[in-house]
PDB file of C-alpha atoms in Angstrom:
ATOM      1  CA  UNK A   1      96.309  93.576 203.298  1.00 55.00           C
ATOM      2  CA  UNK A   2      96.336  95.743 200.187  1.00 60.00           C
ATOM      3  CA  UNK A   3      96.787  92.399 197.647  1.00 66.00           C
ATOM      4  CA  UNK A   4      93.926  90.885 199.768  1.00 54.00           C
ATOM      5  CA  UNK A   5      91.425  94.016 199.699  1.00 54.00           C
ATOM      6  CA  UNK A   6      92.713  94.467 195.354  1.00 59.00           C
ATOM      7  CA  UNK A   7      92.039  91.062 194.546  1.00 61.00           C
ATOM      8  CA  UNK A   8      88.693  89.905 196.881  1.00 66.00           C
ATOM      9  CA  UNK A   9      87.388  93.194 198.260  1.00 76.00           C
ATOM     10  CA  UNK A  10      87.414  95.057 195.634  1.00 79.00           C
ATOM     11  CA  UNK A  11      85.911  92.930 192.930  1.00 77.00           C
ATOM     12  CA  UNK A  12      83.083  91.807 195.163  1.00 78.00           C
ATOM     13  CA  UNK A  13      82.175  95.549 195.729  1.00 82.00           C
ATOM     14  CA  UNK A  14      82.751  96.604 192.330  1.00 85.00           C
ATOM     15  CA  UNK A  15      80.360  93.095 191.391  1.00 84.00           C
ATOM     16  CA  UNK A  16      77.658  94.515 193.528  1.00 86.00           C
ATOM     17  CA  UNK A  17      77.381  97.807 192.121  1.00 89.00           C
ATOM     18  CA  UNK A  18      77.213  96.930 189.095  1.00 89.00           C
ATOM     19  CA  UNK A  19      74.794  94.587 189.303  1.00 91.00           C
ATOM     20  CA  UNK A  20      72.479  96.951 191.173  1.00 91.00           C
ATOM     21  CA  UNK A  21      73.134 100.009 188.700  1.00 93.00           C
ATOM     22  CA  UNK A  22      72.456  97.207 186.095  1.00 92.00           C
ATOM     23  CA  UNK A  23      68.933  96.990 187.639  1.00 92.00           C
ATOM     24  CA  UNK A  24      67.967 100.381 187.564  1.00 92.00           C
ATOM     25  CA  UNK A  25      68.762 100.757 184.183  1.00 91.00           C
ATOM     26  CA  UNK A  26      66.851  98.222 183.091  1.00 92.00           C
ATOM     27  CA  UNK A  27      64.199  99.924 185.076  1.00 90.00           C
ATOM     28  CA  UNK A  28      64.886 102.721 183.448  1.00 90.00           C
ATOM     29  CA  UNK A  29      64.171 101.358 179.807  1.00 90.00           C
ATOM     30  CA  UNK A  30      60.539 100.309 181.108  1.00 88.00           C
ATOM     31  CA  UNK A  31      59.112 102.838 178.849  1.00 87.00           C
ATOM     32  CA  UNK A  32      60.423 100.262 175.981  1.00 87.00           C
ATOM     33  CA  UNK A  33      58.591  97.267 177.209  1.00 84.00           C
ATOM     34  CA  UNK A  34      55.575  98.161 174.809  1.00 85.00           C
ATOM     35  CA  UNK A  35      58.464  97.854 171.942  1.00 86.00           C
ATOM     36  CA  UNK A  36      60.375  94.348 173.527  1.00 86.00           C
ATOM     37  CA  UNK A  37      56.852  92.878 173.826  1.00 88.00           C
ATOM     38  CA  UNK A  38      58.242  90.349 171.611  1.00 91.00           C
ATOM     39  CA  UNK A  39      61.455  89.834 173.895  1.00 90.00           C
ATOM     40  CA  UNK A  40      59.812  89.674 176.955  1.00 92.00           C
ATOM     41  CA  UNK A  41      57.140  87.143 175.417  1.00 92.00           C
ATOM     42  CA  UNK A  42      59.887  84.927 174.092  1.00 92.00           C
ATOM     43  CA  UNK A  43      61.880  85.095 177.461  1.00 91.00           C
ATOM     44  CA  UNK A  44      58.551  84.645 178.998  1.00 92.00           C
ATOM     45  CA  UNK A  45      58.231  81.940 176.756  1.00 91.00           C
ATOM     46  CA  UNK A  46      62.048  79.919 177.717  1.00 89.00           C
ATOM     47  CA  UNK A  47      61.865  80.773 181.505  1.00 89.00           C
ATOM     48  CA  UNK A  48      57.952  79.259 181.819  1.00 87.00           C
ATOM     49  CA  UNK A  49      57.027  76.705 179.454  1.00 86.00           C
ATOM     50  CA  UNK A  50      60.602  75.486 178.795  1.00 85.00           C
ATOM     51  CA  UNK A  51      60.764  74.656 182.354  1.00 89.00           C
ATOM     52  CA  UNK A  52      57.620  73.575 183.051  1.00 91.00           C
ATOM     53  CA  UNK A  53      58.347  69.419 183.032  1.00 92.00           C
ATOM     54  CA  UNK A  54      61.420  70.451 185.476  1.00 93.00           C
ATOM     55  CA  UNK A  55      59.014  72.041 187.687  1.00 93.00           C
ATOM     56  CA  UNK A  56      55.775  69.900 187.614  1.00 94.00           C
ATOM     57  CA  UNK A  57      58.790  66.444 188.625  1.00 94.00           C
ATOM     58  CA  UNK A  58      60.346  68.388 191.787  1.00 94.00           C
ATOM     59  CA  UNK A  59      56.880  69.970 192.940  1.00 94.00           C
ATOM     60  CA  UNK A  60      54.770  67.138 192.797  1.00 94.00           C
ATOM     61  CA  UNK A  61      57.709  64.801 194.327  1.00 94.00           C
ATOM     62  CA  UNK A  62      58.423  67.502 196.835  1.00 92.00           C
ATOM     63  CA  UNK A  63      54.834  67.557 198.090  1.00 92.00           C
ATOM     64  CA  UNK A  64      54.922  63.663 197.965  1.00 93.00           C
ATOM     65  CA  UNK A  65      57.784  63.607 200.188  1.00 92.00           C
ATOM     66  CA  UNK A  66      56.582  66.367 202.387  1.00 91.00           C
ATOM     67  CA  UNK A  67      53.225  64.990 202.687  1.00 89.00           C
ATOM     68  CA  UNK A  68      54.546  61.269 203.568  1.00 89.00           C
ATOM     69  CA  UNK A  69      57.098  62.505 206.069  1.00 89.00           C
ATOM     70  CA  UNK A  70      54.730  65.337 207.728  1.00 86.00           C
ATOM     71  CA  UNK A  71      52.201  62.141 208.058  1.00 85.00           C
ATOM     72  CA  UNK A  72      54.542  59.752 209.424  1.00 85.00           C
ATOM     73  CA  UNK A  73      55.609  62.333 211.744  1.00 84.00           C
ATOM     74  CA  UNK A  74      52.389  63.620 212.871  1.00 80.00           C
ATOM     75  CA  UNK A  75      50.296  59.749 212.914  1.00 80.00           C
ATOM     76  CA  UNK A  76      52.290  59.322 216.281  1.00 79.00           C
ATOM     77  CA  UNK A  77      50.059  62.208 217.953  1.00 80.00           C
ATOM     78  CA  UNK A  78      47.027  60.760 215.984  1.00 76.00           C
ATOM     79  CA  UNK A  79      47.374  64.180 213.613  1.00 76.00           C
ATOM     80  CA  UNK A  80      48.272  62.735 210.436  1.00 74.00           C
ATOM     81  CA  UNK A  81      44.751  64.486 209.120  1.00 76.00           C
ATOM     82  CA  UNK A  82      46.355  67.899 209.382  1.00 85.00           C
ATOM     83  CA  UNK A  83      49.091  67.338 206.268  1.00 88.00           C
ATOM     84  CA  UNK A  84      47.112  69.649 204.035  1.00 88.00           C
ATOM     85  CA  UNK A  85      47.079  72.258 205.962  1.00 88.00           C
ATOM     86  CA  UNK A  86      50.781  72.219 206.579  1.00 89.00           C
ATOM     87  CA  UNK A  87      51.429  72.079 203.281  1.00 91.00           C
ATOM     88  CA  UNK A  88      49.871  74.269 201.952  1.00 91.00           C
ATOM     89  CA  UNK A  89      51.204  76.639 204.877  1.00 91.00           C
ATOM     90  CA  UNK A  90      54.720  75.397 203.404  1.00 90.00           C
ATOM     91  CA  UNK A  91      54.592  75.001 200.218  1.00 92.00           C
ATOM     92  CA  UNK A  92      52.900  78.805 199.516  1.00 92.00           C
ATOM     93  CA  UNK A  93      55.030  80.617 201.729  1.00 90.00           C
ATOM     94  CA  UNK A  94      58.401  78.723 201.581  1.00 90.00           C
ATOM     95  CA  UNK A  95      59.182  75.655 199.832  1.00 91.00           C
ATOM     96  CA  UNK A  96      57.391  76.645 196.252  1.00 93.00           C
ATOM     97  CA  UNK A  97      59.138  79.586 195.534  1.00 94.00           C
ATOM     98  CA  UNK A  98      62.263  78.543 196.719  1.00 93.00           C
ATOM     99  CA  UNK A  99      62.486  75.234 194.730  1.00 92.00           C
ATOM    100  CA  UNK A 100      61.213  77.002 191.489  1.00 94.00           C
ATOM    101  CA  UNK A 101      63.596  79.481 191.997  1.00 94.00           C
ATOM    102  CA  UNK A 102      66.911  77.318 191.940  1.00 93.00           C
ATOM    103  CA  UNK A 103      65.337  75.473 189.175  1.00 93.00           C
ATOM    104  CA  UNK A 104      64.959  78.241 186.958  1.00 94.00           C
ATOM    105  CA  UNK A 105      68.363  79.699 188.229  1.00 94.00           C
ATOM    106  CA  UNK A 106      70.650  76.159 187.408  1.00 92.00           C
ATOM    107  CA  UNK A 107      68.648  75.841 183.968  1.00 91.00           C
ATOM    108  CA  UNK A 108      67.241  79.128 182.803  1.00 93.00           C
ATOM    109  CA  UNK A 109      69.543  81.582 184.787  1.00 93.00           C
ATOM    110  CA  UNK A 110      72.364  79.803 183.699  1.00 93.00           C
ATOM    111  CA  UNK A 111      71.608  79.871 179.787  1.00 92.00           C
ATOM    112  CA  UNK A 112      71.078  83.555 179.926  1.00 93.00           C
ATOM    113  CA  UNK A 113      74.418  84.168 181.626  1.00 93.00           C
ATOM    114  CA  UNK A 114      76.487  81.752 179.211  1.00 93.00           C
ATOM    115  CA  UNK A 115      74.665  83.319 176.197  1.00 93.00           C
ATOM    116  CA  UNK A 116      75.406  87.317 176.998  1.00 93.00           C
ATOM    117  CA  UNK A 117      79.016  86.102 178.220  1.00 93.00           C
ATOM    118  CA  UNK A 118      79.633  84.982 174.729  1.00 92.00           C
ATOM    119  CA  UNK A 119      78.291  87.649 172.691  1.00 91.00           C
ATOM    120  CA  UNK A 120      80.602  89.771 175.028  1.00 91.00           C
ATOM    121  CA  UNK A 121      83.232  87.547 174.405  1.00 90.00           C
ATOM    122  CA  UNK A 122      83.063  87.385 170.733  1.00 89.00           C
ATOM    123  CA  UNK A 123      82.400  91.331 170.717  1.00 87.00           C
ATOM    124  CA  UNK A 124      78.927  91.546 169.693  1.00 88.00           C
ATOM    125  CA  UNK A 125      77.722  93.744 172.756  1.00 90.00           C
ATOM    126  CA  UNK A 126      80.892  96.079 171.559  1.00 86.00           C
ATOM    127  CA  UNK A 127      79.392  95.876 168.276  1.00 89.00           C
ATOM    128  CA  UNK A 128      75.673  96.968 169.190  1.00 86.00           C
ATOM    129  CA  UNK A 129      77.132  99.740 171.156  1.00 86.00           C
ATOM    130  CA  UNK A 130      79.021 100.836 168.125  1.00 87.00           C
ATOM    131  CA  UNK A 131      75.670 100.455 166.272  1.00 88.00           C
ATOM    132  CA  UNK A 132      74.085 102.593 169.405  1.00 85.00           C
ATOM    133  CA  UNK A 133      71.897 100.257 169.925  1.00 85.00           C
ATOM    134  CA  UNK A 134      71.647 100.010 174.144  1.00 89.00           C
ATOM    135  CA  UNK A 135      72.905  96.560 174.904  1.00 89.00           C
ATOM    136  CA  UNK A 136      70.649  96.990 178.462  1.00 91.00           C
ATOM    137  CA  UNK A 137      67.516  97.799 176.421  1.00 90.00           C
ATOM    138  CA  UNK A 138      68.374  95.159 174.030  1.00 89.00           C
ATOM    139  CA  UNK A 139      69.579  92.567 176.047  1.00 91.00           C
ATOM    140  CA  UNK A 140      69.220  92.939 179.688  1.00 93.00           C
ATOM    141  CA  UNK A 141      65.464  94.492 179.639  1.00 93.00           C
ATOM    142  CA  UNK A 142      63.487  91.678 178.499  1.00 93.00           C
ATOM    143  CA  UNK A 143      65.290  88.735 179.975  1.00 94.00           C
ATOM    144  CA  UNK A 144      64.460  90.462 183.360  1.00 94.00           C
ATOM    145  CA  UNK A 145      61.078  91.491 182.786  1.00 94.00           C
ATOM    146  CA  UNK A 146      59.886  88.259 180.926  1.00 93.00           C
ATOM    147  CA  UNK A 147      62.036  86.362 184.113  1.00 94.00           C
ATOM    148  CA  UNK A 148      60.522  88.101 186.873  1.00 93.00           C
ATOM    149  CA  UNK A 149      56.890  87.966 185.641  1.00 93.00           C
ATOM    150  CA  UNK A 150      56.718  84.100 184.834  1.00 94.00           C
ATOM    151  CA  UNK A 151      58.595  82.893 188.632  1.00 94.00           C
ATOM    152  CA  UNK A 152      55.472  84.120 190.511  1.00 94.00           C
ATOM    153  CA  UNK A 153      53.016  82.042 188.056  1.00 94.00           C
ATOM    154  CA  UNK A 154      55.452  79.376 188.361  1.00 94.00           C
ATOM    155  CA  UNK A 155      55.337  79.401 192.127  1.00 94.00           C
ATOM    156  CA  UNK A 156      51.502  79.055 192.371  1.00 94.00           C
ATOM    157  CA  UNK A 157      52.029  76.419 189.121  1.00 95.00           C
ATOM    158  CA  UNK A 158      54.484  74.797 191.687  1.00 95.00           C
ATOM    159  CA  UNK A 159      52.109  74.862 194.707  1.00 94.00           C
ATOM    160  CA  UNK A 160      49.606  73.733 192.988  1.00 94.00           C
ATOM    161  CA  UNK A 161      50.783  70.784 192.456  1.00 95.00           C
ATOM    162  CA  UNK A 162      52.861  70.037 195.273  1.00 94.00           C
ATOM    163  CA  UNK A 163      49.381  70.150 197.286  1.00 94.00           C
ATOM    164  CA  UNK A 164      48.290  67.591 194.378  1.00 94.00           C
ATOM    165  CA  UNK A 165      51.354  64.953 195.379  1.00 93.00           C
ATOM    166  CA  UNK A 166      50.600  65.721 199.229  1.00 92.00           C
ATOM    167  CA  UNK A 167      46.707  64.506 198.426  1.00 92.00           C
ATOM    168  CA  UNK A 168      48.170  61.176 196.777  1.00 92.00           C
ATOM    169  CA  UNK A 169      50.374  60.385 199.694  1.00 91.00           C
ATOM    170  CA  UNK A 170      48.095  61.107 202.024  1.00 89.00           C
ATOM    171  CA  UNK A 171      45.512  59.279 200.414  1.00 88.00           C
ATOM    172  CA  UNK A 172      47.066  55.507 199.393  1.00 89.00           C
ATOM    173  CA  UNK A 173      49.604  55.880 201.896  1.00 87.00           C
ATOM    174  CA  UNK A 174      48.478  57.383 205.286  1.00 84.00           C
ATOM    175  CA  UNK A 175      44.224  56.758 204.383  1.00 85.00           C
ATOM    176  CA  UNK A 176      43.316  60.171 204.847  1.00 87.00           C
ATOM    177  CA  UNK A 177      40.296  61.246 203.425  1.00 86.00           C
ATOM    178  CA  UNK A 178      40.755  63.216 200.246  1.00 88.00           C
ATOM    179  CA  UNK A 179      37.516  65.832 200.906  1.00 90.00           C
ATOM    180  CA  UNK A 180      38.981  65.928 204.328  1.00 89.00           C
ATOM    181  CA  UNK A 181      42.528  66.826 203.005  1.00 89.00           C
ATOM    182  CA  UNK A 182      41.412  69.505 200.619  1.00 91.00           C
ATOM    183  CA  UNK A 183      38.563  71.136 202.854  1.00 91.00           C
ATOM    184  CA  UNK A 184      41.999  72.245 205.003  1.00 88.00           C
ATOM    185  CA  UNK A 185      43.408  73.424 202.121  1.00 91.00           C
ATOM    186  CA  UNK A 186      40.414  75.488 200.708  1.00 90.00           C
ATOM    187  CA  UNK A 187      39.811  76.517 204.405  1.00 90.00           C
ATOM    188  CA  UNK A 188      43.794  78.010 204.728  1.00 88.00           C
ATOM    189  CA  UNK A 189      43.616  79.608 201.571  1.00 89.00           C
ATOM    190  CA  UNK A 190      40.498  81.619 201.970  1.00 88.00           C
ATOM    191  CA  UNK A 191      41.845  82.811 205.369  1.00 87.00           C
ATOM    192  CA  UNK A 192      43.416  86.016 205.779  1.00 86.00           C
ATOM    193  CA  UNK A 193      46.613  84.245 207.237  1.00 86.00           C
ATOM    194  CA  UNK A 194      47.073  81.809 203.554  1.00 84.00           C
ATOM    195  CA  UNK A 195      46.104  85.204 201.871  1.00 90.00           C
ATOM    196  CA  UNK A 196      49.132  86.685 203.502  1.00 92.00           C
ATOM    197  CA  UNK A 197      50.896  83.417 202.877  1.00 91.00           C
ATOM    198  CA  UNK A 198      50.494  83.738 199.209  1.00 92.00           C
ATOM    199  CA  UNK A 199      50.479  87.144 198.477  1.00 92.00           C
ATOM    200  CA  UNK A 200      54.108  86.375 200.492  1.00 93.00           C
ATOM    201  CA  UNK A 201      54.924  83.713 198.428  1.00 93.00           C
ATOM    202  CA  UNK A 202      54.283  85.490 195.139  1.00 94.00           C
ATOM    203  CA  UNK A 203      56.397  88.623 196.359  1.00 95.00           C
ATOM    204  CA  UNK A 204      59.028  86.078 197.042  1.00 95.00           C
ATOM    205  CA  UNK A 205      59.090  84.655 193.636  1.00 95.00           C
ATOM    206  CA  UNK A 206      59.122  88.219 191.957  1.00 95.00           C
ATOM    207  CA  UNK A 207      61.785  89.280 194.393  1.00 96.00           C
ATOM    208  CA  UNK A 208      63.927  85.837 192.979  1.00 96.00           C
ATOM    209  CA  UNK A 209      63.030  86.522 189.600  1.00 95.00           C
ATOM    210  CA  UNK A 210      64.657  89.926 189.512  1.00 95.00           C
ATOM    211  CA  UNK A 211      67.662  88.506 191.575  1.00 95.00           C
ATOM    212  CA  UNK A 212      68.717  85.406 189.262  1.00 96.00           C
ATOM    213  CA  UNK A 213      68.317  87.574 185.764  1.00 95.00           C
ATOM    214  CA  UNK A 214      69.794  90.443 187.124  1.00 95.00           C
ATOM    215  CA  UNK A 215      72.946  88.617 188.298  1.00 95.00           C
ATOM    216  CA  UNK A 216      72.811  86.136 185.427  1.00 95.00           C
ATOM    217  CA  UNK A 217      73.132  89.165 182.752  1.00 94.00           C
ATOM    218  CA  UNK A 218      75.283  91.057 184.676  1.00 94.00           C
ATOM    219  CA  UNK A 219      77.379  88.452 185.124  1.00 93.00           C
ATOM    220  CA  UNK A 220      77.256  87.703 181.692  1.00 92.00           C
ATOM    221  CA  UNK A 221      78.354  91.563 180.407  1.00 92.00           C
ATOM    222  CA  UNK A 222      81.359  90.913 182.790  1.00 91.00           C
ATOM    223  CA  UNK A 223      82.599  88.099 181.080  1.00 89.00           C
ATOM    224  CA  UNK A 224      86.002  88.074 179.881  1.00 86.00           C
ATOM    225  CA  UNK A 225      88.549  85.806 178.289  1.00 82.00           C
ATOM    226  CA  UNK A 226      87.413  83.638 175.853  1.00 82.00           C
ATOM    227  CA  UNK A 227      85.691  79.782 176.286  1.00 83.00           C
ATOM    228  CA  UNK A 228      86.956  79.383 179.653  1.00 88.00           C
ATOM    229  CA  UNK A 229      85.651  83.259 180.702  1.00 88.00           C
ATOM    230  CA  UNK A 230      81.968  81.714 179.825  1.00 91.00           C
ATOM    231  CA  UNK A 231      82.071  78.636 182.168  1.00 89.00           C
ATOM    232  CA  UNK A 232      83.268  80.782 184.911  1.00 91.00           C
ATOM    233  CA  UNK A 233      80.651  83.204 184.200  1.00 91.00           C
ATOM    234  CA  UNK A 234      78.013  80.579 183.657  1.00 92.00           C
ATOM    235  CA  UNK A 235      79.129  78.703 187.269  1.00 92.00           C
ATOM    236  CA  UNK A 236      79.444  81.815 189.207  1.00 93.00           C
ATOM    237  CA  UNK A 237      75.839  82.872 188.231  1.00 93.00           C
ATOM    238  CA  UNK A 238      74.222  79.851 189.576  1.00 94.00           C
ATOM    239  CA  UNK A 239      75.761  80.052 192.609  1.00 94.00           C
ATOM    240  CA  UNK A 240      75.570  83.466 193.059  1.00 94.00           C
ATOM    241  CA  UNK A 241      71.826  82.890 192.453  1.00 95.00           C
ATOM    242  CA  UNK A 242      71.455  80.151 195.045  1.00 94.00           C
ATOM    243  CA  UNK A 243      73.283  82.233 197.655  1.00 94.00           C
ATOM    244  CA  UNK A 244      71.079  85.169 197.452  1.00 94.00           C
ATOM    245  CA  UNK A 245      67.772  83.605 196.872  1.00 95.00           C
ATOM    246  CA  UNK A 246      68.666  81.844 200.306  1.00 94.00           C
ATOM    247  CA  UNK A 247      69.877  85.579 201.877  1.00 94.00           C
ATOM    248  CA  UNK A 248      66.381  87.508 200.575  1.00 94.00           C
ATOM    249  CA  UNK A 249      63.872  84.423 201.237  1.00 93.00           C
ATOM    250  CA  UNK A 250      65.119  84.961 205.302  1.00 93.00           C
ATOM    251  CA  UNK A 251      65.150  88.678 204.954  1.00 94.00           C
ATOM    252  CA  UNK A 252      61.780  88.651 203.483  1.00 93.00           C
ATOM    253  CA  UNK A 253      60.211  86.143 206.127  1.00 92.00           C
ATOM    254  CA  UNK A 254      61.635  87.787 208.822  1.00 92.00           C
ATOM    255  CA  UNK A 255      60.087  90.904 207.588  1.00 92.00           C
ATOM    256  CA  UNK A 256      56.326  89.546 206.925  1.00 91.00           C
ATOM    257  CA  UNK A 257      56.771  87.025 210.131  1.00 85.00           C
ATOM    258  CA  UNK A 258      58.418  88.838 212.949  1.00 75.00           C
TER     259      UNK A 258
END
């Protein structure tokens, strides 16, 4: 039992903590954001527009495929009219920021982790510390901040035009009526249930920001031994990412939608 708890148990735990002290220091160098505008602009910068094709491909296919199967699905009760409400339902509350969220955590999230695992490898974080330069201010601050801020625009980027790919399905494919299909998407929105939807959906996305840089750098500052430390760091962040963007997207819709 003691091998078991040295070896799993307490790694995991000691993984956790300092992944969540990690956070709160980076909270704690807020006051420095004014003086990393640059950082977070360029991290901004990577995690948005560099991933921007990525995400306008899987949206617009994923509300394509949504839109076709919803229709197929819903023609036999003569409903098929009702896909743009459903998706936009689905694709604001759910599906949006969960699909930008693994994208940006297998290309971005992954990046991040394989590039602080090195400089630890190679000794450059010893070397800043030596330098007293903070390595969280430095490093960690901006690549969360510039993270978490661009997955929320993202998600309504990704909504957007997921709606978009549901309007061409349902349009050459199914024949519904495109001022039809986007009056039920105007009319969710401006309803106080797609308000909560979306306000939901945006929390969501900020919630997964902070979660795939925070575990990408931390794992990253806990990388160790060499070449082979970094790919192990690199694969464990990504799927550490997917694992707990799945956990907190259920937490957090069982908490808005008892």
């Amino acid at each position: 039992m003691k091998p078991f708890f040295e070896k799993k148990i307490q790694p995991f735990l000691y993984a956790i903590g300092f992944t969540v002290l990690l956070l709160f220091r980076s909270f704690g160098q807020s006051h420095q954001a004014f003086f990393k505008r640059k950082e977070i602009l360029e991290q901004m910068f990577i995690a948005g527009v560099g991933s921007l094709f990525v995400v306008s491909i899987v949206s617009i296919f994923t509300g394509m495929i949504m839109g076709l199967n919803t229709g197929l699905g819903l023609r036999d009760f003569g409903a098929e009219g009702q896909i743009g409400l459903l998706l936009t339902i689905t694709l604001t509350r759910e599906m949006s920021p969960f699909m930008t969220s693994l994208i940006l955590a297998a290309s971005v999230g992954s990046a991040m982790a394989a590039e602080i695992g090195t400089m630890k490898v190679s000794e450059e974080i010893d070397a800043l510390e030596v330098m007293s330069i903070n390595p969280v201010r430095y490093l960690v601050m901006p690549r969360i901040f510039g993270f978490s801020v661009m997955v929320p625009i993202l998600c309504v980027y990704s909504s957007t035009l997921g709606i978009l790919g549901g309007a061409i399905v349902g349009y050459f494919q199914l024949g519904i009526d495109v001022m039809s299909y986007f009056q039920d998407v105007f009319s969710r929105i401006s309803s106080i249930p797609g308000l909560k939807d979306l306000y939901v959906g945006l929390l969501k996305g900020y919630v997964f920001g902070l979660i795939i840089s925070t575990v990408s750098c931390s794992q990253g500052l806990r990388t160790s031994g060499g070449a082979i430390g970094v790919g192990q760091t690199t694969r464990q962040a990504v799927v550490t990412s997917f694992l707990m963007v799945i956990f907190f997207g259920y937490v957090l819709t069982a908490i808005f939608y008892k």
